[in-house]
Coordinates of C-alpha atoms in Angstrom, one line a residue:
X689 CA -2.0 -47.3 -11.0
X690 CA -3.3 -43.9 -10.2
X691 CA -3.2 -42.9 -6.6
X692 CA -6.7 -42.7 -4.9
X693 CA -8.3 -39.3 -4.8
X694 CA -8.1 -37.9 -1.2
X695 CA -11.3 -38.1 0.8
X696 CA -11.6 -34.4 1.1
X697 CA -11.5 -34.1 -2.7
X698 CA -14.2 -36.7 -3.0
X699 CA -16.3 -34.8 -0.5
X700 CA -15.8 -31.6 -2.4
X701 CA -17.0 -33.1 -5.6
X702 CA -20.0 -34.6 -4.0
X703 CA -20.9 -31.3 -2.2
X704 CA -20.5 -29.3 -5.5
X705 CA -22.9 -31.7 -7.2
X706 CA -25.4 -31.4 -4.3
X707 CA -25.0 -27.6 -4.3
X708 CA -25.6 -27.4 -8.0
X709 CA -28.7 -29.6 -7.8
X710 CA -30.1 -27.6 -4.8
X711 CA -29.5 -24.3 -6.6
X712 CA -31.3 -25.6 -9.7
X713 CA -34.2 -26.7 -7.5
X714 CA -34.3 -23.3 -5.7
X715 CA -34.4 -21.5 -9.1
X716 CA -37.3 -23.7 -10.3
X717 CA -39.3 -23.0 -7.1
X718 CA -38.6 -19.3 -7.1
X719 CA -39.7 -18.8 -10.7
X720 CA -42.8 -20.9 -10.1
X721 CA -43.8 -18.8 -7.1
X722 CA -43.2 -15.6 -9.1
X723 CA -45.4 -16.9 -11.9
X724 CA -48.3 -18.0 -9.6
X725 CA -48.3 -14.8 -7.6
X726 CA -50.2 -11.9 -9.2
X727 CA -50.4 -8.4 -7.6
X728 CA -54.2 -8.4 -7.8
X729 CA -54.5 -11.8 -6.0
X730 CA -55.0 -12.0 -2.3
X731 CA -51.6 -13.0 -0.8
X732 CA -51.5 -16.5 0.6
X733 CA -51.4 -16.6 4.4
X734 CA -47.8 -16.6 5.6
X735 CA -46.3 -15.8 2.1
X736 CA -44.7 -12.6 3.3
X737 CA -43.1 -14.2 6.3
X738 CA -41.9 -17.2 4.3
X739 CA -40.3 -15.1 1.6
X740 CA -38.6 -12.8 4.1
X741 CA -37.2 -15.8 5.9
X742 CA -35.9 -17.3 2.6
X743 CA -34.3 -14.1 1.5
X744 CA -32.6 -13.6 4.9
X745 CA -31.3 -17.2 4.8
X746 CA -30.0 -16.7 1.2
X747 CA -28.2 -13.5 2.1
X748 CA -26.7 -15.1 5.1
X749 CA -25.6 -18.2 3.3
X750 CA -24.3 -16.3 0.3
X751 CA -22.3 -13.7 2.3
X752 CA -21.2 -15.8 5.3
X753 CA -20.7 -19.2 3.7
X754 CA -20.6 -19.3 -0.1
X755 CA -18.5 -16.2 -0.9
X756 CA -15.8 -17.1 1.8
X757 CA -15.8 -20.7 0.5
X758 CA -15.2 -19.4 -3.1
X759 CA -12.4 -17.2 -1.9
X760 CA -10.7 -20.0 0.0
X761 CA -10.9 -22.3 -3.0
X762 CA -9.6 -19.6 -5.3
X763 CA -6.6 -18.9 -3.1
X764 CA -5.8 -22.6 -2.9
X765 CA -6.2 -23.0 -6.7
X766 CA -3.9 -20.1 -7.4
X767 CA -1.3 -21.4 -5.0
X768 CA -1.4 -24.8 -6.6
X769 CA -0.4 -23.3 -10.0
X770 CA 3.3 -23.5 -10.5
X771 CA 5.0 -20.2 -11.1
X772 CA 7.4 -19.9 -14.0
X773 CA 10.0 -19.2 -11.4
X774 CA 9.7 -22.7 -10.1
X775 CA 9.9 -24.5 -13.4
X776 CA 12.7 -27.1 -13.8
X777 CA 15.9 -25.8 -15.3
X778 CA 15.5 -27.9 -18.4
X779 CA 12.1 -26.4 -19.2
X780 CA 13.2 -22.9 -18.4
X781 CA 16.3 -23.3 -20.6
X782 CA 14.0 -24.4 -23.5
X783 CA 11.8 -21.3 -23.0
X784 CA 14.9 -19.1 -23.0
X785 CA 16.2 -20.5 -26.2
X786 CA 12.8 -19.9 -27.9
X787 CA 12.6 -16.4 -26.6
X788 CA 16.1 -15.5 -27.8
X789 CA 16.3 -17.1 -31.2
X790 CA 12.7 -17.3 -32.4
X791 CA 10.6 -14.6 -30.7
X792 CA 8.6 -13.5 -33.7
X793 CA 5.5 -14.9 -35.5
X794 CA 6.9 -16.2 -38.8
X795 CA 3.5 -16.0 -40.4
X796 CA 3.3 -12.2 -39.8
X797 CA 3.8 -10.7 -43.3
X798 CA 5.6 -7.5 -42.4
X799 CA 8.9 -8.6 -40.9
X800 CA 11.6 -6.1 -40.3
X801 CA 14.5 -6.4 -42.7
X802 CA 17.0 -7.5 -40.1
X803 CA 20.5 -8.0 -41.4
X804 CA 23.1 -10.3 -39.9
X805 CA 24.7 -7.6 -37.6
X806 CA 21.4 -6.3 -36.2
X807 CA 20.2 -9.9 -35.7
X808 CA 23.3 -10.6 -33.6
X809 CA 22.6 -7.5 -31.5
X810 CA 19.0 -8.5 -31.0
X811 CA 20.1 -11.9 -29.8
X812 CA 22.6 -10.5 -27.2
X813 CA 20.0 -8.0 -26.0
X814 CA 17.5 -10.7 -25.3
X815 CA 20.1 -12.9 -23.6
X816 CA 21.2 -10.2 -21.2
X817 CA 17.6 -9.1 -20.6
X818 CA 16.9 -12.6 -19.3
X819 CA 20.0 -12.6 -17.1
X820 CA 18.9 -9.4 -15.4
X821 CA 15.5 -10.7 -14.2
X822 CA 16.7 -12.5 -11.1
X823 CA 19.5 -14.6 -9.7
X824 CA 17.9 -17.9 -10.6
X825 CA 17.3 -16.9 -14.2
X826 CA 20.8 -15.6 -14.4
X827 CA 22.2 -18.9 -13.2
X828 CA 20.0 -20.9 -15.6
X829 CA 20.9 -18.6 -18.5
X830 CA 24.6 -18.9 -17.9
X831 CA 24.3 -22.7 -17.7
X832 CA 22.3 -22.9 -20.9
X833 CA 25.0 -23.7 -23.5
X834 CA 22.7 -23.0 -26.5
X835 CA 22.4 -19.3 -25.5
X836 CA 26.2 -19.0 -26.1
X837 CA 26.7 -20.9 -29.3
X838 CA 27.4 -17.7 -31.2
X839 CA 31.0 -16.4 -30.9
X840 CA 31.1 -12.8 -32.1
X841 CA 34.1 -11.0 -33.5
X842 CA 32.9 -7.4 -33.8
X843 CA 33.4 -3.8 -32.9
X844 CA 30.9 -2.0 -30.6
X845 CA 29.2 1.2 -31.9
X846 CA 31.7 3.2 -29.8
X847 CA 34.6 1.6 -31.6
X848 CA 35.7 -0.7 -28.8
X849 CA 36.4 -4.3 -29.3
X850 CA 33.9 -6.7 -27.9
X851 CA 36.6 -9.1 -26.5
X852 CA 34.6 -10.0 -23.4
X853 CA 31.6 -11.3 -25.5
X854 CA 34.0 -13.5 -27.5
X855 CA 35.5 -14.9 -24.3
X856 CA 32.2 -15.5 -22.5
X857 CA 30.8 -17.4 -25.5
X858 CA 33.8 -19.7 -25.7
X859 CA 33.6 -20.3 -21.9
X860 CA 29.8 -20.8 -21.6
X861 CA 29.1 -22.7 -24.8
X862 CA 31.1 -25.7 -23.5
X863 CA 31.1 -27.9 -26.6
X864 CA 31.4 -27.9 -30.4
X865 CA 29.1 -26.7 -33.1
X866 CA 29.8 -23.0 -32.5
X867 CA 28.8 -20.2 -34.8
X868 CA 31.6 -17.7 -35.5
X869 CA 30.1 -14.3 -36.6
X870 CA 32.6 -11.7 -37.7
X871 CA 31.8 -8.1 -38.8
X872 CA 34.9 -6.5 -40.2
X873 CA 36.9 -6.9 -37.0
X874 CA 40.0 -4.7 -36.9
X875 CA 42.9 -6.1 -34.9
X876 CA 42.1 -9.6 -36.0
X877 CA 45.2 -10.9 -34.3
X878 CA 43.7 -10.0 -30.9
X879 CA 40.6 -12.0 -31.6
X880 CA 42.7 -14.8 -33.0
X881 CA 44.5 -15.1 -29.7
X882 CA 41.2 -15.6 -27.9
X883 CA 40.2 -18.3 -30.3
X884 CA 43.5 -20.2 -30.0
X885 CA 42.8 -23.8 -29.2
X886 CA 39.1 -23.4 -30.0
X887 CA 39.1 -23.5 -33.9
X888 CA 38.1 -27.1 -33.9
X889 CA 34.9 -26.2 -32.1
X890 CA 33.6 -24.1 -35.0
X891 CA 31.0 -25.5 -37.4
X892 CA 29.6 -22.3 -38.9
X893 CA 31.4 -19.2 -40.2
X894 CA 29.6 -16.0 -40.9
X895 CA 31.9 -13.3 -42.2
X896 CA 30.7 -9.8 -43.2
X897 CA 33.1 -7.4 -44.8
X898 CA 32.7 -3.7 -45.5
X899 CA 34.8 -0.8 -46.7
X900 CA 36.6 -0.4 -43.3
X901 CA 38.4 -3.8 -43.7
X902 CA 38.0 -5.1 -47.3
X903 CA 40.4 -8.0 -46.7
X904 CA 38.8 -9.4 -43.6
X905 CA 37.3 -12.4 -45.5
X906 CA 40.7 -13.4 -46.8
X907 CA 42.4 -12.7 -43.5
X908 CA 39.9 -14.6 -41.3
X909 CA 39.8 -17.6 -43.7
X910 CA 43.6 -17.6 -43.6
X911 CA 43.5 -17.8 -39.8
X912 CA 40.7 -20.4 -39.7
X913 CA 42.5 -22.7 -42.2
X914 CA 45.8 -22.4 -40.4
X915 CA 44.1 -23.1 -37.1
X916 CA 43.0 -26.5 -38.4
X917 CA 39.2 -25.7 -38.5
X918 CA 38.3 -26.8 -42.1
X919 CA 37.4 -30.3 -41.1
X920 CA 34.8 -29.1 -38.6
X921 CA 33.3 -26.3 -40.8
X922 CA 30.0 -27.3 -42.4
X923 CA 28.4 -23.9 -43.2
X924 CA 30.1 -20.9 -44.7
X925 CA 28.5 -17.5 -45.2
X926 CA 30.6 -14.7 -46.9
X927 CA 29.2 -11.3 -47.7
X928 CA 30.9 -8.1 -48.8
X929 CA 28.7 -5.1 -48.4
X930 CA 27.5 -4.0 -51.8
X931 CA 29.2 -0.6 -51.8
X932 CA 32.6 -2.1 -51.2
X933 CA 32.9 -2.5 -55.0
X934 CA 31.3 0.9 -55.7
X935 CA 34.4 2.5 -57.3
X936 CA 35.8 -0.6 -59.0
X937 CA 34.8 -3.4 -61.3
X938 CA 34.3 -6.7 -59.6
X939 CA 36.1 -8.4 -62.5
X940 CA 39.2 -6.4 -61.8
X941 CA 39.5 -7.7 -58.3
X942 CA 41.4 -10.9 -57.6
X943 CA 39.2 -13.9 -56.8
X944 CA 39.1 -15.3 -53.3
X945 CA 40.9 -18.4 -54.7
X946 CA 43.8 -16.2 -55.9
X947 CA 44.0 -14.4 -52.6
X948 CA 44.2 -17.8 -50.8
X949 CA 46.4 -19.5 -53.3
X950 CA 49.1 -20.3 -50.7
X951 CA 46.5 -22.2 -48.7
X952 CA 45.5 -24.6 -51.4
X953 CA 44.3 -27.3 -51.5
X954 CA 42.9 -26.7 -48.0
X955 CA 40.5 -23.9 -49.2
X956 CA 39.1 -25.9 -52.0
X957 CA 38.7 -28.9 -49.6
X958 CA 36.8 -26.6 -47.2
X959 CA 34.4 -25.7 -49.9
X960 CA 34.0 -29.3 -51.1
X961 CA 33.0 -30.5 -47.6
X962 CA 30.4 -27.9 -46.9
X963 CA 26.7 -28.6 -46.3
X964 CA 25.7 -25.0 -46.9
X965 CA 27.4 -22.1 -48.7
X966 CA 26.2 -18.5 -49.0
X967 CA 28.3 -16.0 -51.1
X968 CA 27.4 -12.4 -51.8
X969 CA 29.5 -9.9 -53.7
X970 CA 32.6 -12.1 -53.4
X971 CA 34.4 -13.0 -56.5
X972 CA 35.2 -16.8 -56.8
X973 CA 37.1 -18.8 -59.3
X974 CA 34.1 -21.0 -60.2
X975 CA 36.4 -23.4 -62.2
X976 CA 37.9 -24.5 -58.8
X977 CA 34.6 -24.8 -56.9
X978 CA 33.3 -28.3 -56.6
X979 CA 30.9 -29.7 -54.1
X980 CA 30.4 -33.1 -52.5
X981 CA 27.0 -34.8 -52.0
X982 CA 26.9 -33.2 -48.5
X983 CA 25.9 -29.7 -49.9
X984 CA 22.1 -29.1 -49.4
X985 CA 21.9 -25.3 -49.4
X986 CA 23.5 -22.9 -51.9
X987 CA 22.9 -19.1 -52.0
X988 CA 24.8 -16.9 -54.6
X989 CA 24.2 -13.2 -54.7
X990 CA 25.7 -10.1 -56.4
X991 CA 27.9 -11.9 -58.8
X992 CA 29.1 -10.8 -62.2
X993 CA 29.9 -13.5 -64.7
X994 CA 31.8 -12.3 -67.8
X995 CA 32.7 -14.4 -70.7
X996 CA 31.4 -17.7 -72.0
X997 CA 34.0 -19.8 -70.2
X998 CA 33.2 -18.2 -66.9
X999 CA 29.5 -18.8 -67.3
X1000 CA 30.2 -22.4 -68.3
X1001 CA 32.3 -22.9 -65.2
X1002 CA 29.5 -21.4 -63.1
X1003 CA 27.0 -23.8 -64.5
X1004 CA 29.4 -26.8 -64.0
X1005 CA 29.7 -25.7 -60.4
X1006 CA 25.9 -25.8 -60.0
X1007 CA 25.9 -29.3 -61.6
X1008 CA 28.4 -30.5 -59.0
X1009 CA 25.8 -29.7 -56.2
X1010 CA 23.9 -32.9 -57.0
X1011 CA 22.2 -33.2 -53.6
X1012 CA 21.3 -29.5 -53.1
X1013 CA 17.8 -28.9 -51.9
X1014 CA 17.7 -25.1 -51.5
X1015 CA 19.2 -23.1 -54.3
X1016 CA 19.0 -19.3 -54.5
X1017 CA 20.7 -17.2 -57.2
X1018 CA 20.1 -13.4 -56.9
X1019 CA 21.3 -10.1 -58.3
X1020 CA 23.5 -11.9 -60.8
X1021 CA 24.6 -10.7 -64.3
X1022 CA 26.0 -12.6 -67.3
X1023 CA 27.8 -10.8 -70.1
X1024 CA 29.8 -12.0 -73.1
X1025 CA 32.9 -11.0 -75.1
X1026 CA 32.3 -10.0 -78.7
X1027 CA 31.4 -12.9 -81.0
X1028 CA 30.7 -15.2 -78.1
X1029 CA 27.4 -17.0 -77.5
X1030 CA 25.8 -18.1 -74.2
X1031 CA 26.5 -21.8 -73.3
X1032 CA 23.8 -24.4 -73.6
X1033 CA 24.7 -26.5 -70.6
X1034 CA 22.2 -28.6 -68.7
X1035 CA 22.1 -28.5 -64.9
X1036 CA 20.3 -31.5 -63.4
X1037 CA 19.5 -31.3 -59.7
X1038 CA 17.4 -34.3 -58.9
X1039 CA 16.9 -33.6 -55.2
X1040 CA 16.1 -29.8 -55.5
X1041 CA 13.2 -28.7 -53.3
X1042 CA 13.3 -24.9 -53.5
X1043 CA 14.6 -22.7 -56.3
X1044 CA 14.7 -18.9 -55.8
X1045 CA 15.7 -16.7 -58.8
X1046 CA 15.6 -13.0 -58.1
X1047 CA 16.8 -9.7 -59.4
X1048 CA 18.7 -11.2 -62.3
X1049 CA 19.7 -9.6 -65.5
X1050 CA 17.6 -10.7 -68.5
X1051 CA 20.6 -12.6 -69.9
X1052 CA 21.1 -14.5 -66.7
X1053 CA 17.4 -15.3 -66.3
X1054 CA 17.3 -16.7 -69.8
X1055 CA 20.4 -18.9 -69.3
X1056 CA 19.3 -20.3 -65.9
X1057 CA 15.7 -21.0 -67.0
X1058 CA 17.1 -22.9 -70.0
X1059 CA 19.9 -24.7 -68.2
X1060 CA 18.3 -25.8 -64.9
X1061 CA 16.2 -28.9 -65.6
X1062 CA 12.5 -28.6 -64.8
X1063 CA 11.2 -30.5 -61.8
X1064 CA 8.7 -30.7 -59.0
X1065 CA 10.6 -28.3 -56.8
X1066 CA 9.0 -25.0 -55.6
X1067 CA 10.2 -22.1 -57.8
X1068 CA 10.1 -18.4 -56.7
X1069 CA 10.7 -16.0 -59.6
X1070 CA 11.4 -12.4 -58.5
X1071 CA 11.3 -10.1 -61.6
X1072 CA 12.6 -7.0 -59.9
X1073 CA 15.9 -5.5 -60.7
X1074 CA 16.5 -3.6 -57.5
X1075 CA 19.5 -1.4 -57.3
X1076 CA 21.6 -3.2 -59.9
X1077 CA 22.0 -1.9 -63.5
X1078 CA 22.5 -4.5 -66.2
X1079 CA 23.1 -4.3 -69.9
X1080 CA 20.2 -6.7 -70.5
X1081 CA 17.1 -5.5 -68.6
X1082 CA 13.5 -6.6 -68.4
X1083 CA 12.4 -3.8 -70.7
X1084 CA 13.7 -6.0 -73.5
X1085 CA 11.3 -8.8 -72.5
X1086 CA 10.0 -10.3 -75.7
X1087 CA 7.6 -13.1 -76.7
X1088 CA 10.1 -15.8 -76.4
X1089 CA 10.7 -14.9 -72.8
X1090 CA 7.1 -15.2 -72.0
X1091 CA 7.2 -18.6 -73.7
X1092 CA 10.2 -19.6 -71.7
X1093 CA 8.3 -18.8 -68.5
X1094 CA 5.3 -20.8 -69.6
X1095 CA 7.5 -23.8 -70.2
X1096 CA 8.5 -23.8 -66.5
X1097 CA 6.6 -24.5 -63.3
X1098 CA 6.6 -21.1 -61.5
X1099 CA 5.0 -21.3 -58.1
X1100 CA 5.5 -17.8 -56.7
X1101 CA 5.9 -14.7 -58.7
X1102 CA 7.1 -11.3 -57.4
X1103 CA 7.0 -8.2 -59.7
X1104 CA 7.2 -4.5 -59.2
X1105 CA 5.9 -1.6 -61.3
X1106 CA 8.8 -0.2 -63.3
X1107 CA 8.4 2.4 -66.0
X1108 CA 10.0 0.5 -68.8
X1109 CA 9.0 -3.1 -67.9
X1110 CA 6.2 -4.7 -69.9
X1111 CA 4.2 -5.5 -66.8
X1112 CA 4.0 -1.8 -65.8
X1113 CA 0.8 -1.7 -67.8
X1114 CA -2.3 -3.7 -66.9
X1115 CA -2.2 -5.5 -70.3
X1116 CA 1.5 -6.3 -69.8
X1117 CA 0.8 -7.6 -66.3
X1118 CA -2.0 -9.8 -67.6
X1119 CA 0.3 -11.2 -70.3
X1120 CA 2.9 -12.0 -67.6
X1121 CA 0.3 -13.8 -65.4
X1122 CA -0.8 -15.9 -68.4
X1123 CA 2.8 -17.0 -68.8
X1124 CA 2.8 -18.5 -65.2
X1125 CA -0.4 -20.5 -65.1
X1126 CA 1.0 -22.8 -62.4
X1127 CA 1.6 -20.0 -59.9
X1128 CA -0.3 -20.1 -56.6
X1129 CA 1.4 -17.1 -55.0
X1130 CA 1.7 -13.6 -56.3
X1131 CA 3.3 -10.5 -54.7
X1132 CA 3.0 -7.1 -56.4
X1133 CA 5.1 -4.1 -55.3
X1134 CA 4.9 -0.3 -56.0
X1135 CA 1.6 -0.4 -58.0
X1136 CA -1.5 1.8 -57.5
X1137 CA -4.8 0.3 -56.6
X1138 CA -7.2 0.9 -59.5
X1139 CA -10.1 -1.0 -60.9
X1140 CA -8.2 -1.9 -64.1
X1141 CA -5.4 -3.4 -62.0
X1142 CA -7.8 -5.6 -60.1
X1143 CA -9.5 -6.7 -63.3
X1144 CA -6.1 -7.7 -64.7
X1145 CA -5.6 -9.9 -61.7
X1146 CA -9.0 -11.6 -61.9
X1147 CA -9.0 -15.1 -63.2
X1148 CA -11.3 -15.7 -66.2
X1149 CA -14.1 -18.2 -65.8
X1150 CA -13.2 -21.5 -67.5
X1151 CA -14.7 -22.0 -70.9
X1152 CA -16.1 -25.3 -72.2
X1153 CA -12.9 -26.2 -74.0
X1154 CA -10.7 -25.4 -71.0
X1155 CA -9.3 -28.5 -69.3
X1156 CA -8.8 -27.0 -65.9
X1157 CA -9.2 -23.5 -64.4
X1158 CA -5.4 -23.2 -64.2
X1159 CA -4.8 -24.0 -67.9
X1160 CA -4.3 -20.4 -69.0
X1161 CA -4.2 -18.3 -65.8
X1162 CA -3.0 -18.8 -62.2
X1163 CA -5.3 -19.9 -59.5
X1164 CA -3.9 -18.0 -56.6
X1165 CA -3.9 -19.0 -53.0
X1166 CA -1.7 -16.2 -51.8
X1167 CA -2.0 -12.6 -53.0
X1168 CA 0.2 -9.8 -51.5
X1169 CA 0.2 -6.1 -52.3
X1170 CA 3.3 -4.4 -50.9
X1171 CA 4.3 -0.7 -51.0
X1172 CA 1.0 0.2 -52.8
X1173 CA -0.7 3.5 -53.1
X1174 CA -4.4 4.3 -53.3
X1175 CA -5.8 7.6 -54.3
X1176 CA -9.1 6.9 -52.4
X1177 CA -10.3 4.7 -49.6
X1178 CA -10.0 1.0 -50.4
X1179 CA -13.7 0.6 -49.8
X1180 CA -14.3 2.3 -53.2
X1181 CA -13.0 -0.9 -54.8
X1182 CA -15.0 -3.4 -52.8
X1183 CA -17.0 -4.8 -55.7
X1184 CA -13.8 -5.3 -57.8
X1185 CA -12.2 -7.0 -54.9
X1186 CA -15.2 -9.3 -54.4
X1187 CA -15.0 -10.4 -58.1
X1188 CA -11.2 -10.9 -57.8
X1189 CA -11.5 -13.0 -54.6
X1190 CA -14.3 -15.2 -56.1
X1191 CA -12.2 -15.9 -59.2
X1192 CA -9.3 -17.5 -57.1
X1193 CA -8.9 -19.7 -54.1
X1194 CA -7.3 -17.1 -51.9
X1195 CA -6.3 -18.3 -48.4
X1196 CA -3.9 -15.5 -47.6
X1197 CA -3.9 -11.8 -48.5
X1198 CA -1.6 -9.0 -47.5
X1199 CA -2.2 -5.3 -48.2
X1200 CA 0.5 -2.7 -47.4
X1201 CA -0.8 0.5 -48.8
X1202 CA -0.5 4.3 -48.4
X1203 CA -4.1 5.6 -48.7
X1204 CA -4.7 9.2 -49.7
X1205 CA -8.1 10.7 -49.3
X1206 CA -7.2 14.0 -50.9
X1207 CA -9.6 15.1 -53.7
X1208 CA -6.6 16.1 -55.8
X1209 CA -5.0 12.7 -55.4
X1210 CA -8.2 11.0 -56.6
X1211 CA -7.7 12.5 -60.1
X1212 CA -6.5 9.6 -62.3
X1213 CA -4.8 10.9 -65.3
X1214 CA -5.1 7.6 -67.2
X1215 CA -8.9 7.2 -66.7
X1216 CA -11.2 7.7 -69.7
X1217 CA -13.2 10.4 -68.1
X1218 CA -11.7 13.5 -69.7
X1219 CA -14.7 14.0 -72.0
X1220 CA -17.1 14.2 -69.0
X1221 CA -15.4 17.2 -67.3
X1222 CA -18.3 19.5 -68.1
X1223 CA -20.7 17.3 -66.2
X1224 CA -18.6 17.8 -63.1
X1225 CA -18.0 21.5 -63.3
X1226 CA -19.2 23.6 -60.5
X1227 CA -19.9 27.3 -60.5
X1228 CA -17.3 29.6 -59.1
X1229 CA -19.7 30.6 -56.3
X1230 CA -20.0 27.0 -55.2
X1231 CA -16.3 26.7 -54.8
X1232 CA -15.7 29.9 -52.9
X1233 CA -15.4 29.7 -49.2
X1234 CA -14.3 32.0 -46.5
X1235 CA -11.1 31.5 -44.5
X1236 CA -13.1 30.5 -41.5
X1237 CA -15.0 27.8 -43.4
X1238 CA -11.7 26.4 -44.8
X1239 CA -10.3 26.2 -41.3
X1240 CA -13.4 24.4 -40.0
X1241 CA -13.2 22.0 -42.9
X1242 CA -9.5 21.4 -42.2
X1243 CA -10.4 20.5 -38.6
X1244 CA -13.1 18.1 -39.9
X1245 CA -10.6 16.4 -42.2
X1246 CA -8.2 15.8 -39.3
X1247 CA -11.0 14.3 -37.3
X1248 CA -11.9 12.0 -40.2
X1249 CA -8.4 10.6 -40.7
X1250 CA -8.5 7.4 -42.7
X1251 CA -8.1 4.2 -40.6
X1252 CA -7.6 0.8 -42.1
X1253 CA -9.6 -1.0 -39.5
X1254 CA -12.7 1.1 -40.4
X1255 CA -12.5 0.6 -44.1
X1256 CA -15.4 -1.3 -45.6
X1257 CA -13.2 -3.4 -47.8
X1258 CA -10.8 -4.3 -45.0
X1259 CA -13.8 -5.5 -42.8
X1260 CA -15.1 -7.6 -45.7
X1261 CA -11.7 -9.2 -46.4
X1262 CA -11.2 -10.0 -42.7
X1263 CA -14.4 -12.0 -42.8
X1264 CA -13.9 -13.7 -46.2
X1265 CA -10.1 -14.4 -46.3
X1266 CA -8.8 -17.0 -43.8
X1267 CA -5.5 -15.2 -43.3
X1268 CA -5.7 -11.5 -43.9
X1269 CA -3.3 -8.7 -42.9
X1270 CA -3.4 -4.9 -43.7
X1271 CA -1.2 -2.0 -42.7
X1272 CA -0.2 1.4 -43.9
X1273 CA 2.9 1.5 -46.2
X1274 CA 6.2 1.6 -44.3
X1275 CA 8.7 3.9 -45.9
X1276 CA 11.4 2.5 -43.6
X1277 CA 11.5 -0.6 -45.8
X1278 CA 12.0 1.1 -49.1
X1279 CA 12.4 -2.3 -50.9
X1280 CA 9.8 -4.8 -49.7
X1281 CA 9.7 -8.6 -49.6
X1282 CA 11.0 -11.1 -52.0
X1283 CA 14.8 -11.5 -51.7
X1284 CA 15.9 -13.7 -48.8
X1285 CA 17.4 -11.6 -46.0
X1286 CA 21.1 -12.2 -45.3
X1287 CA 20.9 -13.4 -41.7
X1288 CA 22.7 -15.6 -39.4
X1289 CA 22.3 -19.3 -39.9
X1290 CA 19.4 -20.8 -38.0
X1291 CA 20.5 -21.3 -34.5

């Protein structure tokens, strides 16, 4: 049963009701008197004295009673609210974990491209910022084991070893399920001494190798396996920074299996028992990689597969991941020896939920789209080649490739404007979109806003013989423009945008664009207006201006700097698109969205 409300609280409620009723009655009487009294009428006897007395009483009551009463209630109200400083330790710990590991809005479409190393630094900065607030927060933070689950093996920017960070994490985590994060640690034996007796507590390995210590992946796995950790490891992330192979062919390097041959079968058993594996720019012997039904996540990036037998082994490896739910294959190339043909294997993944294919060579794209069985899973297709150079590129895209896309369910498409790619032109882009009629999400990169481009994105109205609006063209719900340029204010294209929006079911739109309002930049070399030049010619006198006039005009241009929030189109989109974002193009992220960022495992 609920405890009875204290008598004083009951009285306060009753008095508040009475006060509200009295104030309402006072307002009615006051307005009625005002309406009845006209300046030309003779004042009612005693009216002046009555009104003066009423005003005096109101002032006294308001200043001497009501305002002090309000102040007293407000102070009591504020004191009754519990400060974050007085929250129970369990709640405070939960807040700390959220602030450290998940501080950003995941819906925000312009995330910084944070790699694994910077992500780790961010986490540690947040932890130590919390510890510095006060003694109580420091004690709560130190006692919160989830804040110390990451065990770093790294070198500080000044070159010193972060041995203390390793020790503190091992001490304060107090339990298993630890995340070992290694960034090319020199003097690995010193870190190994600190981890002696703790290997069994590790469940996740994140190893990042660069040119300074190219053997760190082999060396650390050697130590981990010898330490008896394989049985506890469930997630493994191996990445060799892309420029490690800069001066050598990946195929000429020994595979990781060959480097760890003396630790077989333990290494193969480690891979077999994983629930998640991420491999980037690390050569594997795919013939010896086999997964159990525990594997649910597989990311493979920056891999070169040469020869029909190697490609076949790769596809057989994929087939062994029967329970995988999240599969990403990125920046991968497939090539053949002379007189070889690509294998026609079938990869059946019945429980697949998400498939990401990105930055692949054309050969690799053809093989994977043919081999991986279609299904209800969500497919993202990223047709950008990035910094990799392949023998088979998208400039060789032919009709059978468009047909291959149309035979698949593509949910999200990401493309960029490349000089030699078919979709660099509006006609080619239109042809590509017609090949992915099931897509609901489209991201375009490095294009220029033009009326012709927006028209190419506009879905045609369904004809009488069309079964559904999506039969021949995507019906988009998400449309994103990244790293775009516009030679004029976006508002100049408002009518084209309105037609585009009405032709789809857009719920989310992102515009990242560098807008130039220079008259020279507004000249479009591809427009069909060359024959009308004479109509726009101005006399030489009209174009001449004095230096003073030019300076004045320059000042006016500075004052009229283009702002997104003031653009007519941006205002319209904010009203008509449920989730809309716009910002100027950021040149810090030279290569925008699409490819999953190689980060720490979710902690």
